Amino acid sequence: MQDKKDTSEQERERLREQELKRNPTGNMNDAFNRTNSGNLPDLVGSLGWKGTGILIIVIIIGFVVVSLFFK
């Protein structure tokens, strides 16, 4: 239940978390669009642990490919 002592920041965070639970695929699209503004915590929070793991693996593979072909 909502506590009357919630600040506006806590209220926004609670609403954001509820929206993430209701619409995970739309939020993944939003997360990728947020990267244009450089908001990494929202990107990782929206992707979840699986999406974050895949993102890290893609970055590592990209780094390896670039280092092999451009040395």
mmCIF file of C-alpha atoms in Angstrom:
data_model
loop_
_atom_site.group_PDB
_atom_site.id
_atom_site.type_symbol
_atom_site.label_atom_id
_atom_site.label_comp_id
_atom_site.label_asym_id
_atom_site.label_seq_id
_atom_site.Cartn_x
_atom_site.Cartn_y
_atom_site.Cartn_z
ATOM 1 C CA MET A 1 0.000 0.000 0.000
ATOM 2 C CA GLN A 2 1.052 3.534 -0.561
ATOM 3 C CA ASP A 3 2.440 5.370 2.432
ATOM 4 C CA LYS A 4 1.452 9.018 2.871
ATOM 5 C CA LYS A 5 5.084 9.832 3.658
ATOM 6 C CA ASP A 6 6.275 8.949 0.118
ATOM 7 C CA THR A 7 8.160 11.743 -1.551
ATOM 8 C CA SER A 8 7.470 12.614 -5.156
ATOM 9 C CA GLU A 9 10.695 10.814 -6.158
ATOM 10 C CA GLN A 10 9.576 7.611 -4.420
ATOM 11 C CA GLU A 11 6.163 7.897 -6.050
ATOM 12 C CA ARG A 12 7.710 8.257 -9.534
ATOM 13 C CA GLU A 13 9.979 5.275 -8.905
ATOM 14 C CA ARG A 14 7.055 3.140 -7.727
ATOM 15 C CA LEU A 15 5.002 4.057 -10.797
ATOM 16 C CA ARG A 16 7.975 3.351 -13.088
ATOM 17 C CA GLU A 17 8.460 -0.101 -11.550
ATOM 18 C CA GLN A 18 4.755 -0.903 -11.972
ATOM 19 C CA GLU A 19 4.938 0.090 -15.644
ATOM 20 C CA LEU A 20 8.018 -2.096 -16.154
ATOM 21 C CA LYS A 21 6.105 -5.087 -14.806
ATOM 22 C CA ARG A 22 3.059 -4.411 -17.004
ATOM 23 C CA ASN A 23 4.821 -3.798 -20.324
ATOM 24 C CA PRO A 24 8.290 -5.440 -20.568
ATOM 25 C CA THR A 25 8.648 -5.424 -24.383
ATOM 26 C CA GLY A 26 7.656 -1.793 -24.770
ATOM 27 C CA ASN A 27 10.058 -0.907 -22.021
ATOM 28 C CA MET A 28 12.908 -2.671 -23.827
ATOM 29 C CA ASN A 29 12.302 -0.373 -26.798
ATOM 30 C CA ASP A 30 12.209 2.602 -24.435
ATOM 31 C CA ALA A 31 15.460 1.451 -22.861
ATOM 32 C CA PHE A 32 17.267 1.408 -26.180
ATOM 33 C CA ASN A 33 15.867 4.839 -27.000
ATOM 34 C CA ARG A 34 17.044 6.170 -23.627
ATOM 35 C CA THR A 35 20.626 5.355 -24.553
ATOM 36 C CA ASN A 36 20.569 8.376 -26.855
ATOM 37 C CA SER A 37 20.352 10.591 -23.786
ATOM 38 C CA GLY A 38 22.964 8.558 -21.888
ATOM 39 C CA ASN A 39 20.803 7.258 -19.057
ATOM 40 C CA LEU A 40 22.550 3.948 -18.291
ATOM 41 C CA PRO A 41 20.713 3.050 -15.045
ATOM 42 C CA ASP A 42 17.349 3.199 -16.833
ATOM 43 C CA LEU A 43 18.725 1.085 -19.691
ATOM 44 C CA VAL A 44 19.962 -1.636 -17.348
ATOM 45 C CA GLY A 45 16.860 -1.461 -15.154
ATOM 46 C CA SER A 46 14.524 -1.834 -18.103
ATOM 47 C CA LEU A 47 16.412 -4.695 -19.696
ATOM 48 C CA GLY A 48 16.567 -6.852 -16.579
ATOM 49 C CA TRP A 49 19.377 -9.258 -15.833
ATOM 50 C CA LYS A 50 19.021 -11.297 -19.041
ATOM 51 C CA GLY A 51 19.025 -8.275 -21.306
ATOM 52 C CA THR A 52 21.932 -6.746 -19.422
ATOM 53 C CA GLY A 53 23.905 -9.992 -19.790
ATOM 54 C CA ILE A 54 23.239 -10.093 -23.524
ATOM 55 C CA LEU A 55 24.269 -6.443 -23.839
ATOM 56 C CA ILE A 56 27.551 -7.128 -22.027
ATOM 57 C CA ILE A 57 28.260 -10.182 -24.215
ATOM 58 C CA VAL A 58 27.601 -8.158 -27.392
ATOM 59 C CA ILE A 59 29.966 -5.423 -26.189
ATOM 60 C CA ILE A 60 32.710 -7.963 -25.407
ATOM 61 C CA ILE A 61 32.301 -9.721 -28.776
ATOM 62 C CA GLY A 62 32.401 -6.350 -30.548
ATOM 63 C CA PHE A 63 35.575 -5.406 -28.710
ATOM 64 C CA VAL A 64 37.245 -8.719 -29.633
ATOM 65 C CA VAL A 65 36.263 -8.398 -33.304
ATOM 66 C CA VAL A 66 37.522 -4.818 -33.500
ATOM 67 C CA SER A 67 40.803 -5.691 -31.769
ATOM 68 C CA LEU A 68 41.405 -8.672 -34.124
ATOM 69 C CA PHE A 69 40.737 -6.797 -37.382
ATOM 70 C CA PHE A 70 42.194 -3.391 -36.591
ATOM 71 C CA LYS A 71 45.549 -4.201 -34.982
#
